[in-house]
Amino acid sequence: MFFDNIASLFSNDIAIDLGTANTLVYRKGVGIVIDEPSVVAISVDGKRIIAIGEDAKDMLGKNPEEVRIIKPLKDGVIADFQVTELMLRNLILRAQKKRLLIKPRVLVCVPSGITEVEKRAVRDSAIHAGAREVYLVPEPIAAAIGADLPIHKPQGNLIMDIGGGTTEIAIISLSHIVVHTSIRVGGDKMDEAIVSYLRKRNNIFVGIQTAEKVKMKIGSAYPLEKELRSEIRGRDIITGYPITVEVTSEEIREALSENVTAMIDAVKHLFEKTAPELAADIAERGLILTGGGAQLKGLDKKIQDTVDLPVHVMPEPLTCVLKGCGQVLDNLEDYREVLLKKIES
Ligand SMILES: Nc1ncnc2c1ncn2[C@@H]1O[C@H](COP(=O)(O)OP(=O)(O)OP(=O)(O)O)[C@@H](O)[C@H]1O
Ligand SMILES: [Mg+2]
């Protein structure tokens, strides 16, 4: 403990939200220092990083054979350990203003359903990437802290984090997750649903990036006051030529409906597992939405209508988890209870 206190004066401790879609890094006492897509462009032999983050994402679908574009996380967990480690090493180095003698302590947020094997993988990647010690925090707890919910109190706090790979729903009371459910449906599955819908209905093949842009621009879960339209470019399935078609927000809503239903069913499923006292707390306070997927137009209304609960989207849903991680890192002693397990390097 004494060593830790002294060491923290000479190192740049950092917190990382290692997400399927975006990786964000917080440096103690400074704030968010990195916010990039979790995408890596790498040489074919897997040894050399060509680009990371936004630059690598821009290459998706346009890369020559000599360059591989990898999203090292899938469904909220590490799918490619080597590339994750390369990415983490690069981010940890970048996050430190200057390299200090003592390696940083690194706090990483992880999905709450993470297995022991996956925990070890995250820990090993961070250690190999230059961490002195690694702390893990479950993502819904980090989201709740970032949303300023009173997680230490004996009352139910309901949080739903919709990321790229997973949707996690949890009730937190007395600093612990009391009930939890997680589905591997998030923004990525929505993008895939749009690609497949357009292929079947409009005979047009569009890339996943295009689908994501359409989702953000005109995607919705609930009828809009003024329905929207957007032009999209892709390849005609029959002729193979590039074409442009117009799509409407009604069509995109239909494409997304199955995924939206899966998310709402997950909320219902959580309630089936919830004790009546907690349910009463929740009925009063409602559901807090975080994560990029929470920005889907009308999702709050759709959930509110279906499960009959007040629903609030956090003002900056994409950074909420990292904000919570940063708060834990800045006040480790106060938040000991939320750490999954202290892992010594
Ligand atoms: N306006 C928007 N409408 C709909 N979806 C959006 C919008 N903005 C961002 N998204 C989606 O949010 C997702 C990214 O959210 P976030 O950064 O919270 O995920 P993540 O933390 O990387 O993933 P996970 O927590 O599952 O590992 C992407 O799928 C993105 O397309
Ligand atoms: Mg996330």
PDB file of N, CA and C in Angstrom, residues 279-286 309-310:
ATOM      1  N   ALA A 279     -37.732  -4.056  -7.301  1.00  0.00           N
ATOM      2  CA  ALA A 279     -38.622  -3.663  -8.397  1.00  0.00           C
ATOM      3  C   ALA A 279     -39.350  -2.369  -8.033  1.00  0.00           C
ATOM      4  N   ALA A 280     -39.709  -2.232  -6.752  1.00  0.00           N
ATOM      5  CA  ALA A 280     -40.420  -1.020  -6.330  1.00  0.00           C
ATOM      6  C   ALA A 280     -39.508   0.208  -6.447  1.00  0.00           C
ATOM      7  N   ASP A 281     -38.221   0.071  -6.034  1.00  0.00           N
ATOM      8  CA  ASP A 281     -37.244   1.165  -6.193  1.00  0.00           C
ATOM      9  C   ASP A 281     -37.145   1.594  -7.651  1.00  0.00           C
ATOM     10  N   ILE A 282     -37.062   0.578  -8.507  1.00  0.00           N
ATOM     11  CA  ILE A 282     -36.845   0.836  -9.935  1.00  0.00           C
ATOM     12  C   ILE A 282     -38.060   1.540 -10.541  1.00  0.00           C
ATOM     13  N   ALA A 283     -39.246   1.095 -10.147  1.00  0.00           N
ATOM     14  CA  ALA A 283     -40.459   1.682 -10.706  1.00  0.00           C
ATOM     15  C   ALA A 283     -40.454   3.193 -10.449  1.00  0.00           C
ATOM     16  N   GLU A 284     -39.865   3.575  -9.314  1.00  0.00           N
ATOM     17  CA  GLU A 284     -39.825   4.991  -8.965  1.00  0.00           C
ATOM     18  C   GLU A 284     -38.763   5.745  -9.781  1.00  0.00           C
ATOM     19  N   ARG A 285     -37.547   5.139  -9.836  1.00  0.00           N
ATOM     20  CA  ARG A 285     -36.417   5.868 -10.447  1.00  0.00           C
ATOM     21  C   ARG A 285     -36.259   5.638 -11.938  1.00  0.00           C
ATOM     22  N   GLY A 286     -36.710   4.498 -12.393  1.00  0.00           N
ATOM     23  CA  GLY A 286     -36.643   4.220 -13.812  1.00  0.00           C
ATOM     24  C   GLY A 286     -35.333   3.618 -14.276  1.00  0.00           C
ATOM     25  N   LEU A 309     -41.901   2.046 -17.765  1.00  0.00           N
ATOM     26  CA  LEU A 309     -40.946   2.590 -16.782  1.00  0.00           C
ATOM     27  C   LEU A 309     -40.440   3.916 -17.313  1.00  0.00           C
ATOM     28  N   PRO A 310     -40.122   4.884 -16.435  1.00  0.00           N
ATOM     29  CA  PRO A 310     -39.450   6.077 -16.955  1.00  0.00           C
ATOM     30  C   PRO A 310     -38.048   5.699 -17.469  1.00  0.00           C
TER      31      PRO A 310
END
